[in-house]
Coordinates of C-alpha atoms in Angstrom, one line a residue:
M1 CA -0.2 0.2 -0.4
T2 CA 0.9 3.6 -0.3
H3 CA 2.2 5.2 2.9
V4 CA 1.2 8.8 3.5
E5 CA 4.3 9.9 5.6
E6 CA 3.0 13.6 6.9
R7 CA 0.6 13.9 9.5
P8 CA -0.6 17.1 10.1
E9 CA -0.9 18.7 13.6
A10 CA -4.4 18.7 16.1
P11 CA -5.9 22.2 14.7
D12 CA -5.6 24.9 17.4
T13 CA -8.3 25.3 19.9
A14 CA -11.0 27.3 19.8
A15 CA -11.6 29.9 22.5
E16 CA -14.8 28.4 23.4
G17 CA -14.9 26.3 27.0
P18 CA -12.1 24.6 28.0
A19 CA -8.7 23.5 26.6
G20 CA -9.4 20.9 24.3
F21 CA -13.1 20.7 24.3
A22 CA -13.8 22.4 20.9
D23 CA -11.5 19.8 19.4
R24 CA -13.5 16.7 20.8
I25 CA -16.8 18.4 19.8
D26 CA -15.4 19.1 16.1
R27 CA -14.1 15.0 16.5
V28 CA -17.3 14.1 16.9
L29 CA -19.3 16.1 14.2
A30 CA -16.5 15.2 11.6
Q31 CA -17.1 11.3 12.6
D32 CA -21.0 12.3 12.1
L33 CA -20.2 13.6 8.5
L34 CA -18.0 11.1 7.6
D35 CA -20.4 8.5 8.3
A36 CA -23.4 10.2 6.6
L37 CA -21.5 11.0 3.5
W38 CA -20.6 7.0 3.4
L39 CA -23.4 5.3 4.4
E40 CA -25.6 7.6 2.5
D41 CA -23.2 7.5 -0.5
L42 CA -23.5 11.1 -0.9
Y43 CA -23.4 11.8 -4.6
G44 CA -21.2 8.4 -5.3
F45 CA -18.6 9.3 -2.1
R46 CA -18.1 5.3 -1.7
G47 CA -16.8 5.3 -5.5
R48 CA -14.4 8.3 -5.0
A49 CA -13.0 7.0 -1.9
T50 CA -9.2 5.3 -1.9
W51 CA -7.8 3.6 1.2
R52 CA -3.8 4.1 2.3
T53 CA -2.2 3.3 5.2
D54 CA -0.2 6.0 7.0
A55 CA 3.5 6.0 8.5
A56 CA 1.8 5.0 12.1
G57 CA 0.2 2.2 10.0
E58 CA -3.5 3.7 10.5
A59 CA -5.9 3.3 7.8
V60 CA -6.4 7.0 5.7
L61 CA -9.7 7.1 3.1
S62 CA -9.0 9.7 1.0
V63 CA -11.4 11.7 -1.3
P64 CA -10.3 14.1 -4.4
V65 CA -11.6 17.4 -4.2
A66 CA -10.9 20.7 -6.4
D67 CA -7.7 21.7 -7.7
G68 CA -6.0 18.3 -7.3
A69 CA -6.6 18.3 -4.2
A70 CA -7.5 15.4 -1.5
L71 CA -9.6 15.3 1.6
R72 CA -8.2 12.4 4.3
W73 CA -9.7 11.1 7.0
R74 CA -7.6 9.0 9.7
G75 CA -8.2 6.3 11.8
A76 CA -9.2 2.6 12.3
R77 CA -11.0 1.0 9.4
L78 CA -14.2 -1.1 10.3
S79 CA -15.5 -4.0 8.7
G80 CA -19.6 -3.1 9.3
M81 CA -21.5 -0.3 7.8
R82 CA -19.2 2.6 8.6
A83 CA -16.2 3.3 6.7
L84 CA -13.8 4.3 9.4
R85 CA -13.4 5.7 13.3
L86 CA -11.8 8.4 13.5
S87 CA -8.5 8.6 15.1
Q88 CA -8.5 10.3 18.6
D89 CA -4.8 11.8 18.3
G90 CA -3.8 14.4 15.7
A91 CA -5.9 16.1 13.1
A92 CA -8.2 13.3 12.1
V93 CA -9.4 15.2 8.8
A94 CA -6.9 17.3 6.4
L95 CA -6.6 18.3 3.4
Q96 CA -3.5 17.4 1.1
H97 CA -2.5 19.6 -1.6
A98 CA 1.1 18.3 -3.0
A99 CA 3.1 18.2 -0.4
T100 CA 1.4 20.2 2.0
C101 CA -1.2 18.8 4.5
R102 CA -3.5 21.5 6.3
P103 CA -5.8 20.1 9.0
L104 CA -9.6 20.8 8.7
R105 CA -12.6 21.3 11.2
A106 CA -15.9 19.7 10.1
V107 CA -17.2 22.7 8.9
Q108 CA -14.2 23.6 6.5
T109 CA -14.4 19.8 5.4
L110 CA -18.1 19.9 4.0
D111 CA -17.0 23.1 2.2
A112 CA -14.6 21.5 0.8
L113 CA -16.4 19.0 -0.6
Q114 CA -18.9 21.3 -1.9
H115 CA -16.6 23.3 -4.0
A116 CA -15.1 19.5 -5.5
P117 CA -15.9 19.5 -9.3
W118 CA -18.5 16.0 -8.5
W119 CA -20.4 18.0 -6.1
P120 CA -23.3 18.8 -8.2
A121 CA -24.0 22.1 -6.4
Y122 CA -23.0 24.1 -3.4
S123 CA -26.1 24.3 -0.9
E124 CA -26.1 27.2 1.4
R125 CA -28.8 24.8 3.7
L126 CA -26.1 22.6 4.2
A127 CA -23.1 24.6 5.2
Q128 CA -25.6 27.1 7.7
Q129 CA -27.3 23.8 9.1
L130 CA -23.4 22.3 9.9
A131 CA -22.6 25.4 11.6
V132 CA -25.3 25.4 13.7
A133 CA -25.0 21.8 14.7
Q134 CA -21.6 22.4 15.9
H135 CA -22.6 25.4 18.0
Q136 CA -25.9 22.7 19.3
M137 CA -23.3 20.4 20.1
A138 CA -20.9 22.9 21.9
R139 CA -24.1 23.9 23.9
T140 CA -25.0 20.3 24.6
F141 CA -22.0 18.8 26.1
A142 CA -21.4 21.6 28.0
A143 CA -24.4 20.7 30.0
E144 CA -23.2 17.1 30.0
A145 CA -22.4 17.6 33.5
A146 CA -26.2 18.8 34.4
L147 CA -27.5 16.2 32.8
L148 CA -25.5 12.8 34.2
A149 CA -26.2 14.7 37.7
R150 CA -29.9 14.5 36.7
V151 CA -29.6 10.8 36.7
A152 CA -27.2 10.3 39.4
A153 CA -30.0 12.0 41.8
A154 CA -33.1 9.7 40.1
P155 CA -31.5 6.6 38.7
R156 CA -34.8 5.2 37.4
S157 CA -36.3 8.6 36.1
L158 CA -38.0 8.8 32.7
A159 CA -37.5 12.4 32.5
A160 CA -33.8 12.4 33.8
W161 CA -33.0 10.0 31.0
E162 CA -35.1 11.7 28.0
A163 CA -32.7 14.7 28.8
V164 CA -29.5 12.3 28.4
C165 CA -30.7 11.5 24.8
C166 CA -29.8 14.4 23.9
L167 CA -25.9 13.7 24.0
R168 CA -26.8 11.2 20.6
D169 CA -29.5 12.7 18.5
R170 CA -30.2 11.1 15.5
P171 CA -27.3 8.6 14.8
F172 CA -24.7 8.8 12.2
H173 CA -26.2 12.4 11.1
P174 CA -23.9 15.8 11.1
L175 CA -27.2 18.0 11.0
A176 CA -29.5 16.1 13.4
R177 CA -28.9 18.9 16.2
A178 CA -28.9 21.6 13.7
K179 CA -32.4 23.4 15.5
V180 CA -33.5 26.7 13.7
W181 CA -35.9 28.8 15.8
P182 CA -37.4 31.4 13.0
D183 CA -37.5 35.0 14.1
L184 CA -37.2 34.6 18.1
P185 CA -34.6 32.8 19.9
G186 CA -35.7 29.6 21.4
E187 CA -32.1 27.8 23.0
A188 CA -34.1 28.4 27.0
F189 CA -36.4 26.5 25.9
E190 CA -34.3 23.6 25.2
V191 CA -33.4 20.2 27.2
E192 CA -29.8 22.0 27.7
S193 CA -31.1 24.6 29.5
G194 CA -32.4 22.8 32.5
R195 CA -35.1 25.2 33.0
S196 CA -38.7 24.6 33.2
V197 CA -41.1 26.4 30.3
P198 CA -44.2 28.2 31.8
L199 CA -47.3 27.0 29.9
H200 CA -49.0 30.1 27.8
W201 CA -53.2 29.5 27.9
V202 CA -55.3 30.3 25.4
A203 CA -58.9 30.0 25.1
V204 CA -60.4 28.7 21.9
A205 CA -64.3 27.7 20.6
R206 CA -64.8 24.0 20.3
D207 CA -66.2 24.1 17.2
A208 CA -63.2 25.8 15.5
L209 CA -61.1 22.7 16.8
F210 CA -60.5 19.1 15.3
S211 CA -59.7 16.4 18.3
G212 CA -59.2 13.1 19.1
D213 CA -61.4 10.4 20.4
G214 CA -59.6 10.4 23.9
A215 CA -60.3 14.4 24.2
A216 CA -63.6 14.3 26.6
G217 CA -60.8 13.1 29.5
A218 CA -61.3 11.0 32.1
D219 CA -62.7 13.5 34.7
E220 CA -66.3 13.5 35.6
G221 CA -66.2 16.0 38.3
R222 CA -66.2 20.0 38.0
Y223 CA -62.9 19.9 35.7
A224 CA -64.7 17.4 33.4
A225 CA -65.4 20.7 31.0
Q226 CA -61.8 21.8 30.6
P227 CA -59.6 18.1 30.4
V228 CA -56.3 19.6 29.3
A229 CA -56.2 21.8 32.3
A230 CA -57.4 19.3 34.2
A231 CA -54.5 16.9 33.4
L232 CA -51.7 19.6 33.9
L233 CA -52.6 21.6 36.5
S234 CA -53.2 21.1 40.5
E235 CA -56.9 22.3 42.0
D236 CA -55.3 25.9 42.9
D237 CA -53.9 26.7 39.7
Y238 CA -56.7 25.2 38.0
D239 CA -58.8 27.8 40.0
G240 CA -56.8 30.3 39.1
L241 CA -57.1 29.9 35.8
A242 CA -60.6 29.9 36.0
R243 CA -60.7 33.6 37.5
R244 CA -58.3 34.5 34.2
A245 CA -60.8 33.1 32.2
V246 CA -63.9 35.0 33.4
E247 CA -61.9 38.5 34.0
R248 CA -61.4 38.2 30.0
C249 CA -65.0 37.6 29.6
T250 CA -64.1 33.9 27.7
D251 CA -66.8 32.3 26.6
P252 CA -67.7 29.7 29.3
A253 CA -67.9 26.7 26.3
A254 CA -64.4 27.8 24.9
L255 CA -61.7 25.0 25.8
W256 CA -58.4 26.4 27.3
L257 CA -55.7 24.9 25.6
P258 CA -51.5 25.5 26.8
V259 CA -49.3 26.5 23.7
H260 CA -45.5 26.8 24.3
P261 CA -44.8 30.2 24.9
W262 CA -42.2 30.7 22.0
Q263 CA -44.8 29.1 19.4
W264 CA -47.6 31.7 20.4
R265 CA -45.1 34.4 20.4
Y266 CA -44.3 33.3 16.7
L267 CA -48.0 32.7 15.7
Q268 CA -48.8 36.6 16.9
R269 CA -45.6 37.6 14.8
N270 CA -46.5 35.7 11.8
R271 CA -50.0 33.8 11.9
V272 CA -52.1 36.8 13.1
A273 CA -55.8 35.5 11.6
L274 CA -54.7 32.3 13.5
A275 CA -54.0 34.0 16.9
L276 CA -56.9 36.1 16.7
Q277 CA -59.1 33.0 17.1
C278 CA -57.7 32.8 20.6
V279 CA -58.3 34.5 23.4
D280 CA -55.1 34.8 25.3
L281 CA -54.8 34.0 29.0
G282 CA -51.7 34.7 29.8
S283 CA -48.6 33.0 30.8
G284 CA -48.9 30.4 33.5
P285 CA -50.3 28.7 35.5
G286 CA -48.1 25.5 34.8
A287 CA -45.2 24.4 33.8
A288 CA -43.3 21.4 32.2
M289 CA -40.1 20.2 31.3
P290 CA -38.1 20.0 28.0
T291 CA -36.8 16.5 26.8
A292 CA -34.6 15.8 24.0
S293 CA -37.8 16.0 21.5
L294 CA -38.1 19.6 20.9
R295 CA -41.8 19.4 21.2
T296 CA -42.6 16.9 24.3
L297 CA -42.4 18.5 27.7
S298 CA -42.8 16.0 30.9
V299 CA -45.1 17.1 33.2
A300 CA -44.4 17.0 36.9
D301 CA -42.7 13.8 37.5
G302 CA -42.3 12.9 33.7
E303 CA -43.1 9.4 34.3
R304 CA -46.7 9.2 33.6
L305 CA -47.7 12.5 31.4
H306 CA -45.8 14.2 28.8
L307 CA -47.3 17.0 26.7
K308 CA -46.6 17.6 23.1
L309 CA -47.0 21.3 22.0
A310 CA -46.8 22.5 18.2
L311 CA -43.7 24.4 17.5
N312 CA -42.8 26.2 13.7
V313 CA -39.1 25.5 14.6
Q314 CA -37.0 23.7 12.3
A315 CA -35.1 20.3 12.2
L316 CA -33.7 18.1 9.6
G317 CA -36.0 20.3 6.9
A318 CA -39.2 19.8 8.6
A319 CA -41.5 22.1 11.2
R320 CA -42.2 20.5 14.1
T321 CA -45.9 21.4 14.1
L322 CA -48.6 18.9 15.0
P323 CA -50.8 18.4 12.3
P324 CA -54.2 17.2 13.1
R325 CA -54.3 14.3 9.9
Y326 CA -51.0 13.0 11.7
L327 CA -52.8 13.2 15.2
R328 CA -55.5 11.4 14.1
N329 CA -53.9 8.5 12.1
G330 CA -51.9 8.2 15.0
V331 CA -55.2 7.1 16.8
L332 CA -56.0 4.7 14.1
A333 CA -52.7 3.2 14.4
E334 CA -52.6 3.1 18.6
R335 CA -56.6 0.7 17.7
C336 CA -54.6 -1.3 15.1
L337 CA -51.6 -2.2 17.2
E338 CA -53.8 -2.8 20.2
A339 CA -55.9 -5.4 18.1
L340 CA -52.5 -7.1 17.3
R341 CA -51.4 -7.4 21.0
A342 CA -54.8 -9.0 21.5
R343 CA -54.4 -11.8 19.0
D344 CA -50.4 -11.8 19.1
A345 CA -49.5 -13.7 22.7
W346 CA -46.1 -12.4 22.4
L347 CA -47.0 -9.0 21.6
G348 CA -49.6 -8.8 24.0
A349 CA -46.6 -9.9 26.8
H350 CA -44.4 -8.1 25.6
L351 CA -45.6 -4.6 24.2
A352 CA -47.5 -1.7 25.7
L353 CA -48.7 1.3 24.3
C354 CA -48.6 5.2 25.4
G355 CA -52.1 6.4 25.0
E356 CA -52.3 9.3 22.4
G357 CA -55.7 9.9 21.9
A358 CA -56.3 13.4 23.6
W359 CA -55.0 15.9 21.4
W360 CA -56.6 19.0 20.3
A361 CA -55.8 21.1 17.0
L362 CA -57.2 24.7 15.9
G363 CA -58.1 24.5 11.9
N364 CA -56.7 27.1 10.3
A365 CA -57.9 25.5 7.3
A366 CA -61.2 24.1 5.5
S367 CA -60.3 20.3 6.1
L368 CA -58.1 18.1 8.2
I369 CA -56.2 17.5 5.1
E370 CA -55.1 20.7 4.8
S371 CA -54.8 22.2 8.2
Q372 CA -50.8 22.6 9.4
G373 CA -51.6 22.3 13.2
E374 CA -49.6 25.3 14.2
L375 CA -51.1 25.7 17.5
A376 CA -52.3 21.9 18.7
C377 CA -51.5 19.8 21.8
M378 CA -51.3 16.1 22.6
L379 CA -51.3 14.3 26.4
R380 CA -49.5 11.2 25.8
H381 CA -50.4 8.7 28.7
Y382 CA -47.5 6.0 29.7
P383 CA -49.3 2.6 30.3
A384 CA -49.2 2.0 34.2
H385 CA -46.2 -0.7 34.8
D386 CA -43.9 -1.9 37.2
G387 CA -39.9 -1.0 37.6
W388 CA -38.6 2.0 35.2
L389 CA -38.5 3.0 31.6
L390 CA -35.6 3.9 29.7
P391 CA -35.7 5.3 25.9
M392 CA -33.5 3.3 23.2
A393 CA -32.1 6.3 22.2
A394 CA -30.2 6.8 25.5
C395 CA -28.6 3.4 25.0
A396 CA -26.4 5.0 22.2
A397 CA -25.7 8.1 24.4
V398 CA -21.8 8.9 24.5
T399 CA -20.2 11.1 26.9
L400 CA -17.4 13.3 25.7
D401 CA -14.9 10.9 27.2
G402 CA -16.5 8.1 25.9
R403 CA -18.7 6.5 28.8
L404 CA -22.0 5.1 27.8
P405 CA -24.1 6.2 31.1
A406 CA -27.7 4.0 29.9
L407 CA -25.7 1.0 29.3
E408 CA -23.8 1.2 32.7
A409 CA -27.1 2.0 34.3
L410 CA -28.7 -1.3 32.8
C411 CA -26.1 -3.5 33.6
G412 CA -25.3 -2.4 37.1
D413 CA -29.5 -2.5 37.7
P414 CA -30.0 -5.7 40.1
A415 CA -33.0 -7.0 38.0
L416 CA -30.3 -7.3 35.5
Q417 CA -27.8 -9.4 37.2
T418 CA -28.8 -13.0 36.3
L419 CA -28.3 -11.7 32.2
A420 CA -25.4 -9.5 32.8
G421 CA -23.4 -11.2 34.5
S422 CA -21.7 -10.8 38.0
V423 CA -19.9 -7.1 38.7
P424 CA -16.4 -9.4 38.2
D425 CA -17.4 -10.2 34.5
A426 CA -15.8 -8.5 32.1
P427 CA -17.6 -5.1 31.3
A428 CA -17.6 -5.8 27.7
E429 CA -19.1 -9.1 28.0
R430 CA -21.7 -7.7 30.3
A431 CA -22.7 -5.0 27.9
W432 CA -22.7 -7.4 24.8
R433 CA -25.0 -9.5 27.1
V434 CA -27.3 -6.8 27.7
F435 CA -27.4 -5.7 24.1
G436 CA -28.4 -9.0 23.0
R437 CA -31.8 -9.1 25.4
I438 CA -32.3 -5.5 23.8
A439 CA -31.8 -6.8 20.1
H440 CA -34.2 -9.9 20.6
L441 CA -36.9 -7.6 22.0
L442 CA -36.6 -4.8 19.3
I443 CA -36.2 -7.8 16.3
E444 CA -39.2 -9.7 17.8
L445 CA -41.3 -6.5 17.8
G446 CA -40.5 -5.6 14.4
L447 CA -40.9 -9.0 12.7
R448 CA -44.2 -9.7 14.5
C449 CA -45.2 -6.5 13.3
F450 CA -44.3 -7.1 9.7
A451 CA -46.0 -10.8 9.9
H452 CA -49.6 -8.9 10.4
G453 CA -48.6 -6.0 7.6
V454 CA -47.7 -3.2 9.9
M455 CA -44.3 -1.7 11.1
P456 CA -43.9 1.1 13.5
E457 CA -41.1 3.6 13.3
L458 CA -38.7 1.6 15.5
H459 CA -36.2 4.0 15.7
G460 CA -34.8 5.2 19.9
Q461 CA -36.7 7.8 20.2
N462 CA -39.7 6.0 19.7
V463 CA -39.2 2.8 21.8
M464 CA -38.3 2.4 25.5
L465 CA -37.4 -0.4 27.4
R466 CA -39.6 -1.5 30.5
I467 CA -37.2 -2.8 33.2
G468 CA -38.9 -4.1 36.1
A469 CA -38.0 -7.0 38.8
D470 CA -37.2 -9.6 36.2
G471 CA -35.2 -7.5 34.1
L472 CA -35.7 -6.3 30.6
Q473 CA -39.2 -7.2 30.4
G474 CA -40.6 -5.5 27.2
L475 CA -40.9 -2.5 25.1
V476 CA -43.2 0.7 25.2
L477 CA -44.1 2.4 21.6
R478 CA -44.8 6.0 21.3
D479 CA -45.5 8.4 18.7
H480 CA -47.9 5.9 16.7
D481 CA -48.6 8.4 13.7
T482 CA -45.7 6.8 12.2
L483 CA -47.1 3.1 11.8
R484 CA -46.4 2.0 8.1
I485 CA -48.9 -0.4 6.7
C486 CA -49.1 -2.7 3.8
P487 CA -52.7 -3.4 3.0
V488 CA -51.7 -6.5 0.8
L489 CA -50.0 -7.8 3.6
M490 CA -52.6 -6.9 6.3
A491 CA -55.4 -8.6 4.3
A492 CA -52.9 -12.1 4.1
A493 CA -52.8 -11.9 7.7
G494 CA -56.7 -10.9 8.4
V495 CA -55.8 -7.6 9.8
E496 CA -58.2 -4.4 9.0
A497 CA -56.0 -1.7 7.7
P498 CA -56.9 1.6 9.1
D499 CA -58.6 4.3 7.1
Y500 CA -55.5 6.8 7.2
A501 CA -56.2 10.5 6.2
I502 CA -53.7 10.9 3.8
D503 CA -52.2 14.2 1.9
R504 CA -52.3 13.4 -1.6
S505 CA -50.5 16.0 -2.7
T506 CA -47.4 14.9 -0.7
P507 CA -45.1 11.8 -1.2
N508 CA -47.3 9.0 0.7
T509 CA -45.3 7.1 3.1
L510 CA -47.6 5.9 5.2
I511 CA -49.8 2.9 3.1
L512 CA -47.0 0.9 0.9
D513 CA -48.0 -1.4 -1.8
A514 CA -44.7 -3.9 -1.5
P515 CA -44.0 -5.8 1.3
E516 CA -40.4 -5.4 0.6
A517 CA -40.9 -1.4 1.3
L518 CA -42.6 -2.5 4.5
L519 CA -39.7 -4.7 5.6
A520 CA -37.5 -1.9 4.1
Y521 CA -38.4 0.6 7.4
F522 CA -37.4 -2.6 9.6
Q523 CA -34.2 -2.6 8.1
T524 CA -33.3 0.8 8.1
L525 CA -34.6 2.3 11.8
A526 CA -35.1 -0.4 14.2
V527 CA -31.3 -2.0 12.6
E528 CA -29.1 0.5 11.2
V529 CA -30.5 3.4 13.2
N530 CA -31.8 2.1 16.5
L531 CA -29.2 -1.0 17.1
Y532 CA -26.5 0.0 14.8
A533 CA -26.1 3.0 17.0
I534 CA -26.1 1.3 20.1
L535 CA -23.5 -2.0 19.2
A536 CA -21.1 1.1 17.4
A537 CA -21.1 3.1 20.9
L538 CA -20.3 -0.3 22.2
A539 CA -17.6 -0.9 20.0
E540 CA -15.9 1.9 20.3
R541 CA -16.2 2.2 24.0
Y542 CA -14.4 -1.4 24.5
G543 CA -12.3 -1.2 21.7
T544 CA -13.4 -4.1 19.4
D545 CA -14.7 -4.6 16.3
E546 CA -18.4 -3.7 15.0
S547 CA -18.8 -7.6 14.0
I548 CA -19.2 -8.9 17.5
G549 CA -22.5 -6.7 17.7
W550 CA -23.5 -7.8 13.7
R551 CA -22.8 -11.1 14.8
I552 CA -25.7 -10.9 17.8
V553 CA -28.1 -9.0 15.6
G554 CA -27.7 -11.5 12.7
Q555 CA -27.8 -14.7 15.2
T556 CA -31.2 -12.7 16.7
L557 CA -32.8 -12.1 13.4
R558 CA -32.4 -15.9 12.3
E559 CA -33.7 -17.0 15.5
S560 CA -36.8 -14.4 15.5
V561 CA -37.2 -15.2 11.6
D562 CA -37.4 -19.2 12.0
R563 CA -39.4 -18.4 14.9
V564 CA -42.6 -15.8 13.7
F565 CA -42.6 -16.9 10.2
G566 CA -42.7 -20.6 11.2
E567 CA -46.4 -20.1 13.1
G568 CA -49.4 -20.2 11.4
G569 CA -50.4 -18.2 7.9
A570 CA -47.5 -17.1 8.3
T571 CA -44.9 -19.5 7.1
A572 CA -45.3 -17.9 2.9
L573 CA -43.4 -15.3 4.1
H574 CA -40.4 -17.0 5.6
G575 CA -38.3 -17.3 2.0
C576 CA -38.7 -13.5 0.8
V577 CA -37.8 -12.2 4.8
A578 CA -34.7 -14.4 4.5
Q579 CA -33.8 -13.6 1.4
A580 CA -34.1 -9.8 2.3
L581 CA -32.2 -10.1 5.9
F582 CA -29.9 -12.6 4.8
D583 CA -28.8 -13.7 1.3
A584 CA -29.5 -10.0 -0.6
P585 CA -26.1 -8.8 -1.3
Q586 CA -27.6 -5.1 -0.5
W587 CA -30.1 -3.7 2.4
P588 CA -31.8 -0.1 1.8
F589 CA -30.8 2.8 3.2
K590 CA -32.3 6.1 4.6
Q591 CA -30.5 8.9 2.9
I592 CA -31.1 12.2 4.2
L593 CA -28.4 14.9 2.9
A594 CA -29.4 15.2 -0.1
P595 CA -32.9 15.2 -0.4
L596 CA -32.4 18.1 2.3
A597 CA -30.2 20.0 -0.1
A598 CA -33.1 19.5 -2.7
R599 CA -35.9 20.6 -0.6
A600 CA -37.0 24.0 -1.7
S601 CA -39.0 24.8 1.2
I602 CA -39.7 23.8 4.5
G603 CA -42.7 21.1 5.3
T604 CA -44.1 18.9 8.2
G605 CA -42.3 15.8 7.0
M606 CA -38.6 15.3 7.1
P607 CA -37.5 15.0 3.6
S608 CA -35.4 11.5 3.2
G609 CA -34.8 9.0 0.0
L610 CA -33.6 5.8 -0.1
G611 CA -29.9 4.2 -0.9
T612 CA -28.4 1.0 -0.9
I613 CA -25.6 -0.7 1.2
A614 CA -23.7 -3.4 1.4
N615 CA -25.4 -6.4 3.9
P616 CA -23.9 -5.7 7.2
L617 CA -24.8 -9.1 7.6
R618 CA -22.7 -10.5 4.8
Q619 CA -19.2 -8.3 5.9
E620 CA -16.5 -10.3 6.5
A621 CA -14.8 -10.3 9.8
P622 CA -12.9 -12.6 11.5
P623 CA -14.7 -15.3 13.6
Q624 CA -15.8 -14.0 16.9
E625 CA -17.5 -15.7 20.1
V626 CA -21.2 -14.1 20.3
P627 CA -21.9 -13.7 24.2
R628 CA -24.7 -15.1 25.0
R629 CA -28.0 -13.3 25.6

């Protein structure tokens, strides 16, 4: 192989933060950028890459850019889906031109790529969002100690673990952290601030609202007329809001709704007609804590009730509003999943659902389909359970010094000692055993849903682990509005398809004609995003090859395919599922960067496309013993 002798020094540390902090932030962002370029094969990136070895024996990936120069990424070559684990010493990314080699920051790396002759067109949006992501990442990791202190104070608190999820955000994506608050600053409302969000209240005529079938509320007493306020406020606060409504001459029949304070100011400036449909009841009473999901606030202790509020904040090319058609579809999807729990014993025992039927949206258009949901809210009720809940996204959260707080908590939980092993066991072995159990639960859920013709979005933010006295007992699902269905498969399984409200003027991804399109959502979100993020973090933490994790995933998939598609009427699917998962040379992979760069305007759905990547279960790797589950 060609040897590149010169190794540039690391860039100077930026002024912000303690020494080395900015470099560590930049290295994380550079890794995410390289991962996205490689995994999404952006503009043929993989085919342009060449491999070398430097004088120290590290792998160097080179890609040509403008004026005869080349970008170089240095580190350890990986055998799984990603190309390279960036070196922790010196400059991991550099621009080489003739005899010179200049270290680059992540933002400079993207700029060099965008000026390459093979890059279609310079995207100002990508450049701006990467800069925003870098700023956000610095804020997030500056708050790391406070986030971990919350967990230390309440190690089984869902609200505390929800906050920890921001340390990772969407895996393998450099722009996931880029949250754009148009017109008005909003950083004070993000989870890193550690501050509660005071609720703003408005009164709205009920006949101007779309609402869900759980909107009536459970209270039959004097609070029944105002179910949202009754759910969110103490008796004293409720009475205070009632007095304020009387003072402002509010129609007694109107419904009191909470609005995010940032959103209310945004609507007053930019959606005047919508704001004028409301009687402003002012700020407070009541407050809630932000989570890593911008729209979602945890109420009280955050263990049983979340409040989801519409926001015109932009993330990954989409405004985070709550269109009522999405909310309605979520109710139908929840019913469908409940029906599957009743007919499948495994799902009934291992899957629980959040209740998402209590929602309200002020109509700013004539129809359900057209309404954008810019003033809307949902009460999410968590199912009763023993033990505690942990978002799967937290399992991939990595601290700046490389620790995995959620997996450490799982391995140390007394209820998991039989699974994880005793304390003297090697920590890597214990962690891989816990990962194996997590993989089993998620894979079994996904394949059983596919056998019935449906597929939830099984990424880490939507799925929670349920840990009880007997260890990892099951999963809890939320955000049901993204349940994909394949009517052909549903009919074959004897399952009634939900009557979704679909905007035919936009691409439809909820109703899929082909079974392989439905299976692709399992491969991309459940395996490539959710499980892969955890196994990649584990491999890096313990200095092992990612092939260990892929062997666990592959073995678990084979066991589940044989079990699920060896039952009843599902046997006909066994061959096609096995072929797609184990024999196909390529797997689908969800693309975001190119669709984001190409999007002309902000919508309510995240832009995405579908590419391919080598089947991760067919990668060559040295044989490894698979830790027992």
